[in-house]
Coordinates of C-alpha atoms in Angstrom, one line a residue:
M1 CA 0.0 0.0 0.0
K2 CA 1.3 3.5 -0.9
F3 CA 1.0 6.6 1.4
F4 CA 0.6 10.1 -0.1
F5 CA 1.2 13.1 2.1
P6 CA -0.9 16.1 1.1
D7 CA 1.0 19.4 0.6
A8 CA 0.1 22.4 2.8
Q9 CA 3.6 24.0 2.7
D10 CA 4.6 22.3 5.9
M11 CA 8.4 22.5 6.5
I12 CA 10.9 22.8 9.3
Y13 CA 14.1 24.8 9.5
P14 CA 16.9 22.4 10.6
G15 CA 19.0 25.1 12.2
Y16 CA 16.3 26.7 14.4
D17 CA 17.7 28.0 17.7
F18 CA 15.5 26.4 20.4
I19 CA 17.4 28.0 23.3
N20 CA 16.6 31.5 22.1
D21 CA 13.5 30.6 20.0
E22 CA 14.7 32.4 16.9
Y23 CA 15.7 32.0 13.3
P24 CA 19.0 33.4 11.9
A25 CA 18.7 36.6 9.9
H26 CA 20.0 34.8 6.8
R27 CA 17.2 32.2 6.6
V28 CA 15.2 32.0 3.4
R29 CA 12.2 29.8 3.9
Q30 CA 11.8 28.2 0.5
R31 CA 15.6 27.7 0.2
D32 CA 16.5 26.7 3.7
D33 CA 13.5 25.0 5.2
R34 CA 13.0 21.2 4.6
Y35 CA 10.1 19.0 3.8
A36 CA 9.5 15.7 5.6
H37 CA 11.0 13.7 2.7
E38 CA 14.3 15.7 3.1
V39 CA 14.8 15.1 6.8
L40 CA 13.3 11.6 7.5
R41 CA 14.9 8.3 6.4
P42 CA 13.5 6.3 4.9
T43 CA 11.2 8.7 3.2
P44 CA 7.9 8.3 5.2
Y45 CA 5.7 8.5 2.2
D46 CA 5.5 7.3 -1.5
G47 CA 4.4 10.6 -2.9
M48 CA 2.7 13.9 -2.3
L49 CA -0.8 15.0 -3.0
L50 CA -1.0 18.5 -4.6
S51 CA -4.3 20.2 -4.3
K52 CA -5.5 23.0 -6.6
A53 CA -7.5 24.4 -3.7
I54 CA -4.3 24.7 -1.6
V55 CA -2.2 26.3 -4.4
D56 CA -4.8 28.6 -6.1
G57 CA -7.8 28.6 -3.9
V58 CA -11.1 27.4 -5.3
G59 CA -14.4 29.2 -5.2
K60 CA -14.7 31.2 -1.9
A61 CA -11.7 29.4 -0.3
T62 CA -8.3 31.1 -0.5
G63 CA -5.1 29.1 -1.1
K64 CA -2.1 28.8 1.1
Y65 CA 0.4 29.9 -1.5
S66 CA 1.6 33.4 -2.0
Q67 CA 1.7 34.8 -5.5
A68 CA 5.5 34.4 -5.5
Q69 CA 5.2 30.7 -4.5
R70 CA 2.6 30.0 -7.1
D71 CA 4.8 31.6 -9.8
R72 CA 7.8 29.5 -8.7
L73 CA 5.7 26.3 -8.6
Y74 CA 4.3 26.9 -12.1
R75 CA 7.7 28.0 -13.5
R76 CA 9.8 25.1 -12.1
G77 CA 7.1 22.4 -11.8
A78 CA 6.1 20.7 -8.6
R79 CA 8.8 18.1 -8.6
K80 CA 11.6 20.7 -8.5
F81 CA 9.6 23.0 -6.2
F82 CA 9.3 20.2 -3.6
R83 CA 12.8 18.9 -4.3
L84 CA 11.2 15.5 -4.8
P85 CA 13.4 12.5 -5.5
E86 CA 12.4 10.5 -8.6
S87 CA 11.2 7.6 -6.4
L88 CA 8.2 9.8 -5.2
S89 CA 5.0 10.3 -7.1
L90 CA 2.8 13.4 -7.5
L91 CA -0.9 13.0 -7.3
G92 CA -3.1 16.0 -8.2
D93 CA -6.4 16.8 -6.5
N94 CA -9.0 19.5 -7.1
G95 CA -9.8 20.0 -3.4
A96 CA -13.5 19.2 -3.2
F97 CA -13.8 19.9 0.5
S98 CA -13.1 23.6 -0.2
Y99 CA -16.3 24.0 -2.2
V100 CA -18.6 21.5 -0.5
D101 CA -21.2 24.2 0.2
E102 CA -21.4 25.2 -3.5
D103 CA -24.2 23.9 -5.7
V104 CA -21.7 22.9 -8.4
P105 CA -17.9 22.7 -8.4
P106 CA -16.5 26.2 -9.2
V107 CA -13.7 24.7 -11.3
T108 CA -13.9 23.2 -14.8
V109 CA -12.4 19.9 -16.1
D110 CA -10.1 22.0 -18.4
E111 CA -8.9 24.1 -15.5
V112 CA -8.1 21.2 -13.3
L113 CA -6.3 19.2 -16.0
D114 CA -4.4 22.3 -16.9
F115 CA -3.3 22.6 -13.3
Y116 CA -2.1 19.0 -13.2
E117 CA -0.2 19.3 -16.4
L118 CA 1.4 22.6 -15.5
C119 CA 2.6 21.2 -12.2
G120 CA 3.9 18.0 -13.7
C121 CA 1.6 15.6 -11.7
D122 CA 2.0 11.9 -12.5
A123 CA -1.7 11.3 -11.9
G124 CA -4.7 13.5 -11.3
I125 CA -8.2 13.0 -9.8
S126 CA -11.3 14.0 -11.7
V127 CA -13.4 16.9 -10.5
D128 CA -15.9 15.7 -7.9
H129 CA -18.6 17.0 -5.6
L130 CA -18.7 15.8 -2.0
I131 CA -21.7 14.1 -0.4
L132 CA -21.5 14.6 3.3
A133 CA -24.0 11.9 4.3
F134 CA -23.8 8.2 4.9
D135 CA -26.1 5.4 5.9
A136 CA -24.8 1.8 6.2
D137 CA -28.3 0.4 5.3
P138 CA -29.8 2.5 2.5
T139 CA -32.9 0.2 2.3
L140 CA -34.2 2.0 5.4
F141 CA -34.5 5.4 3.8
V142 CA -34.8 7.3 0.5
P143 CA -31.7 9.1 -0.5
D144 CA -31.8 12.9 -0.6
P145 CA -32.2 14.2 -4.2
D146 CA -29.1 16.4 -3.7
W147 CA -27.0 13.4 -2.9
I148 CA -28.1 11.7 -6.2
R149 CA -27.4 15.0 -8.1
R150 CA -23.9 15.3 -6.7
R151 CA -23.0 11.7 -7.5
D152 CA -24.4 12.0 -11.0
L153 CA -22.5 15.2 -11.5
T154 CA -19.3 13.6 -10.2
L155 CA -19.7 10.7 -12.7
E156 CA -20.4 13.1 -15.6
L157 CA -17.4 15.2 -14.7
A158 CA -15.3 12.0 -14.5
S159 CA -16.4 11.1 -18.0
Q160 CA -15.5 14.5 -19.3
F161 CA -12.1 14.4 -17.5
L162 CA -11.2 11.0 -19.0
S163 CA -12.2 12.2 -22.5
E164 CA -10.3 15.4 -22.3
A165 CA -7.1 13.6 -21.0
R166 CA -7.3 11.2 -23.9
R167 CA -7.9 14.0 -26.4
R168 CA -4.9 15.8 -25.2
K169 CA -2.9 12.6 -24.9
S170 CA -2.0 13.9 -21.5
R171 CA 0.9 12.5 -19.5
V172 CA -1.2 12.8 -16.4
E173 CA -2.8 9.5 -15.5
P174 CA -6.6 10.0 -15.0
V175 CA -8.0 8.9 -11.7
G176 CA -11.8 8.7 -11.4
A177 CA -13.4 10.2 -8.3
A178 CA -16.2 8.1 -6.7
Q179 CA -18.7 9.6 -4.4
G180 CA -21.6 7.9 -2.6
W181 CA -23.9 7.9 0.5
S182 CA -23.9 4.2 1.2
P183 CA -21.8 1.1 0.4
Q184 CA -24.0 0.2 -2.5
S185 CA -23.9 3.7 -4.1
Y186 CA -20.1 3.8 -3.8
A187 CA -19.9 0.4 -5.4
D188 CA -22.2 1.5 -8.3
S189 CA -20.0 4.6 -8.8
V190 CA -16.9 2.5 -9.0
G191 CA -18.6 0.1 -11.4
Q192 CA -19.6 3.0 -13.7
L193 CA -16.1 4.5 -13.6
Q194 CA -14.6 1.2 -14.6
D195 CA -17.1 1.0 -17.5
M196 CA -15.9 4.4 -18.6
G197 CA -12.4 3.1 -18.8
Y198 CA -10.8 4.0 -15.5
D199 CA -8.5 1.5 -13.9
H200 CA -7.5 3.9 -11.0
V201 CA -10.3 5.1 -8.7
A202 CA -10.3 7.5 -5.7
L203 CA -13.0 7.1 -3.1
G204 CA -13.9 10.5 -1.7
G205 CA -16.1 11.8 1.1
M206 CA -15.0 9.1 3.6
V207 CA -13.0 11.3 6.1
P208 CA -16.0 11.6 8.5
L209 CA -16.9 7.9 8.4
K210 CA -16.3 5.4 11.1
T211 CA -13.8 2.7 10.3
K212 CA -16.5 0.0 10.3
D213 CA -18.5 2.0 7.7
I214 CA -15.4 2.4 5.5
I215 CA -14.8 -1.4 5.6
S216 CA -18.4 -2.0 4.9
T217 CA -18.1 0.2 1.8
L218 CA -14.9 -1.4 0.6
R219 CA -16.6 -4.8 0.9
S220 CA -19.3 -3.7 -1.4
V221 CA -16.9 -2.1 -3.8
S222 CA -14.7 -5.2 -3.9
E223 CA -17.6 -7.1 -5.4
V224 CA -17.5 -5.0 -8.5
L225 CA -13.7 -4.2 -8.5
K226 CA -11.8 -5.5 -11.5
P227 CA -8.5 -7.3 -10.8
D228 CA -6.4 -4.5 -12.4
T229 CA -8.3 -1.5 -10.8
R230 CA -6.4 0.3 -8.1
L231 CA -8.3 2.0 -5.3
H232 CA -7.2 5.2 -3.5
L233 CA -8.8 6.4 -0.2
L234 CA -8.9 10.2 -0.1
G235 CA -8.0 11.7 3.3
V236 CA -8.3 8.4 5.2
A237 CA -5.7 6.9 7.5
R238 CA -6.8 4.2 9.9
P239 CA -3.7 2.3 11.1
E240 CA -5.8 -0.4 12.9
A241 CA -7.5 -1.4 9.6
M242 CA -4.6 -1.1 7.1
H243 CA -4.3 -4.8 6.5
E244 CA -8.0 -5.2 6.0
F245 CA -8.0 -2.2 3.6
V246 CA -5.3 -4.0 1.5
D247 CA -7.3 -7.2 1.5
L248 CA -10.3 -5.3 0.1
G249 CA -8.3 -3.8 -2.8
V250 CA -7.0 -0.5 -1.5
S251 CA -3.6 0.3 -3.1
S252 CA -3.0 3.8 -1.7
F253 CA -4.3 6.5 0.6
D254 CA -3.5 10.1 1.6
S255 CA -3.8 11.8 5.0
T256 CA -2.6 14.7 7.1
S257 CA -4.4 13.5 10.2
P258 CA -1.2 12.3 12.1
F259 CA 0.5 15.6 11.2
R260 CA -2.3 17.8 12.3
Q261 CA -3.0 16.0 15.5
A262 CA 0.5 17.0 16.6
F263 CA -0.8 20.6 17.2
M264 CA -4.6 20.5 16.7
D265 CA -5.7 17.6 18.9
D266 CA -6.5 18.1 22.5
R267 CA -4.8 14.9 23.7
K268 CA -3.3 12.8 20.9
N269 CA -0.3 15.0 20.0
Y270 CA 2.6 12.6 20.0
H271 CA 2.1 9.2 18.4
T272 CA 3.7 5.8 19.1
P273 CA 2.8 2.6 17.3
D274 CA 0.5 1.5 20.1
S275 CA -0.4 4.7 21.9
H276 CA -0.7 8.5 22.0
Y277 CA 0.7 11.2 24.4
V278 CA -0.2 14.7 25.3
A279 CA 2.5 17.2 24.2
I280 CA 3.7 19.5 27.0
R281 CA 2.4 22.9 26.6
V282 CA 4.7 25.8 27.3
P283 CA 3.1 28.9 25.7
Q284 CA 5.4 31.5 24.3
I285 CA 5.3 35.0 25.8
E286 CA 6.6 36.5 22.6
G287 CA 4.4 35.6 19.6
N288 CA 1.3 34.7 21.7
A289 CA -1.3 37.4 21.0
R290 CA -3.6 36.4 23.9
L291 CA -0.8 36.5 26.5
K292 CA 0.4 39.8 25.2
R293 CA -3.0 41.3 25.5
R294 CA -3.3 40.1 29.1
I295 CA 0.2 41.5 29.9
L296 CA -0.7 44.9 28.4
A297 CA -4.0 44.8 30.4
G298 CA -2.1 44.3 33.6
E299 CA -3.6 40.9 34.2
I300 CA -0.2 39.2 34.1
D301 CA 3.1 40.4 35.3
Q302 CA 5.5 40.2 32.3
A303 CA 8.6 39.6 34.4
S304 CA 7.0 36.8 36.3
A305 CA 5.7 35.2 33.2
I306 CA 9.1 35.3 31.5
R307 CA 10.8 33.8 34.6
L308 CA 8.3 30.9 34.8
E309 CA 8.4 30.3 31.0
R310 CA 12.2 30.0 31.2
A311 CA 12.0 27.8 34.3
C312 CA 9.7 25.3 32.5
L313 CA 12.0 25.1 29.4
N314 CA 15.2 24.8 31.5
N315 CA 13.6 22.1 33.7
L316 CA 12.4 20.1 30.7
R317 CA 15.8 20.1 29.1
A318 CA 17.4 19.2 32.4
F319 CA 15.0 16.3 32.8
D320 CA 16.0 15.1 29.4
R321 CA 19.6 15.1 30.5
G322 CA 18.8 13.3 33.7
Q323 CA 19.5 16.4 35.8
A324 CA 16.0 17.2 37.0
T325 CA 13.2 15.1 38.5
E326 CA 9.7 14.6 37.1
S327 CA 8.2 16.4 40.2
T328 CA 10.4 19.4 39.6
V329 CA 9.3 19.7 36.0
L330 CA 5.6 19.2 36.9
A331 CA 5.8 21.9 39.7
S332 CA 7.2 24.5 37.3
L333 CA 4.6 23.6 34.6
K334 CA 1.8 24.0 37.2
E335 CA 3.1 27.3 38.3
Y336 CA 3.3 28.6 34.7
E337 CA -0.1 27.1 33.9
D338 CA -1.7 28.8 36.9
L339 CA -0.3 32.1 35.8
V340 CA -1.2 32.1 32.1
D341 CA -4.5 30.1 32.2
P342 CA -6.0 30.1 35.7
G343 CA -9.0 27.9 36.0
K344 CA -8.5 26.2 32.7
T345 CA -8.6 22.4 32.5
T346 CA -5.1 21.2 33.5
Y347 CA -3.0 18.7 31.6
L348 CA -0.7 17.9 34.5
H349 CA -1.8 14.3 34.9
E350 CA -1.2 13.7 31.1
Y351 CA 2.1 15.5 31.4
E352 CA 3.1 13.1 34.2
R353 CA 2.5 10.1 31.9
T354 CA 4.4 11.7 29.0
L355 CA 7.4 12.4 31.3
R356 CA 7.3 9.0 33.0
D357 CA 7.2 7.1 29.7
H358 CA 9.5 9.5 27.9
P359 CA 8.5 8.0 24.5
W360 CA 10.9 10.3 22.5
R361 CA 13.9 8.4 24.0
N362 CA 12.5 5.1 22.6
C363 CA 12.0 6.5 19.1
S364 CA 14.6 6.1 16.3
C365 CA 13.2 8.7 13.9
Q366 CA 15.5 11.6 13.1
M367 CA 13.2 14.1 14.8
C368 CA 13.4 12.5 18.2
T369 CA 17.1 11.3 18.0
R370 CA 18.3 14.8 17.0
W371 CA 16.0 17.1 19.0
G372 CA 14.9 15.0 22.0
I373 CA 12.4 16.4 24.4
D374 CA 11.8 19.5 22.2
V375 CA 9.7 17.2 19.9
V376 CA 7.1 16.7 22.7
I377 CA 7.0 20.4 23.7
F378 CA 3.8 22.1 22.4
R379 CA 5.3 25.5 21.5
G380 CA 5.6 27.3 18.2
T381 CA 5.6 26.0 14.6
E382 CA 9.1 24.5 14.7
R383 CA 8.5 22.1 17.6
N384 CA 5.0 21.4 16.6
K385 CA 5.9 20.5 13.0
R386 CA 8.8 18.3 14.1
R387 CA 6.3 16.4 16.2
G388 CA 4.0 16.2 13.1
F389 CA 6.9 14.8 11.1
H390 CA 7.5 12.3 13.8
N391 CA 3.8 11.3 13.7
I392 CA 4.1 10.8 9.9
S393 CA 7.0 8.5 10.4
V394 CA 5.0 6.4 12.9
L395 CA 2.1 6.1 10.5
A396 CA 4.6 5.0 7.8
Q397 CA 5.7 2.1 10.0
Q398 CA 2.1 0.9 10.2
V399 CA 1.5 0.9 6.4
P400 CA 1.9 -2.7 5.0
G401 CA 5.1 -3.1 3.1
R402 CA 6.8 0.1 4.2
P403 CA 10.5 -0.1 5.1
R404 CA 11.6 0.3 8.7
L405 CA 13.0 3.5 10.2
M406 CA 16.7 4.4 10.0
T407 CA 18.4 6.4 12.8
E408 CA 20.3 9.6 12.0
A409 CA 23.6 7.7 12.4
Q410 CA 22.5 5.2 9.7

């Protein structure tokens, strides 16, 4: 099974100064920062997913690229822009989640195929329209007419996309998008796409589904799946079900979930193959707008906040060197927590487990072996994205057929 990591311009700067929390003056982001495939060995994914919605924006949604970044991407092509090795593939996507509230997709087949070709994608997914509804037993209800309309539109656009790719003799491999609201409707979509001539199909709209519903859908799809048809799951990563996915015909998937959980989940920030840990929150005085407002309002004494912030960081580093006890670290974290967020739900019990188990010491990924405890500190983009890269490496180890991790020394 192949793992594709969706691009959202997520990089780290290897030379970041964690002691002073600053970048050097000479740093140039696009030149000096590094993608996950440049700092993790083996490369944790088989390719990247490039979304038109992320690059250009689609409909009412704005993209994440500046004009200068877009110009560079189109001028150099995505492979050179991302500094991708030849072994990694580029899969293009139109970004249907960005226009889910629209009546019809605000992009045309020609525009999307132009984007894929200009960027140099190896394969590209046809224009689709999401159906954010699901029922495991559709015999119990009548599907909403809008669900039917969206599925029919997705299939019509897939037909147009395949025809246009063939007319152009495009180098981009067409991937048919399948939408549905039940196992049977997904299976019917896949069957129709195969009849059109697709041998590569992407199942969309499954991100909100429970694992059991995804498996139920894949079982229905497997009944119509031709032996040479490859299935891709859009936005879905369920490590506990990977082997069953493979058995049901899935050949690839993409997901940012492990990466985003590093700094967006309330509890599951640092992943291990069999567990999750809370990252240790040490909010920055500088760069934290909420804290700055409270300091300016006189609610927090700035000198006290800076002193406690530094004490937390110093104690955490000393703990990692074996020069401070767990209780010392927790005491400083509690004092800082009480100052900056009095009355807020505490994470101290979860911090105790993170410190006691010290999972970063047992991890051989380059993030943990090089930066140690900083990977589990919830503080600023450089630490948080390193933890996200670590999480990606953990997911990669759970994908059937993926190579094992190499340490930095290797």
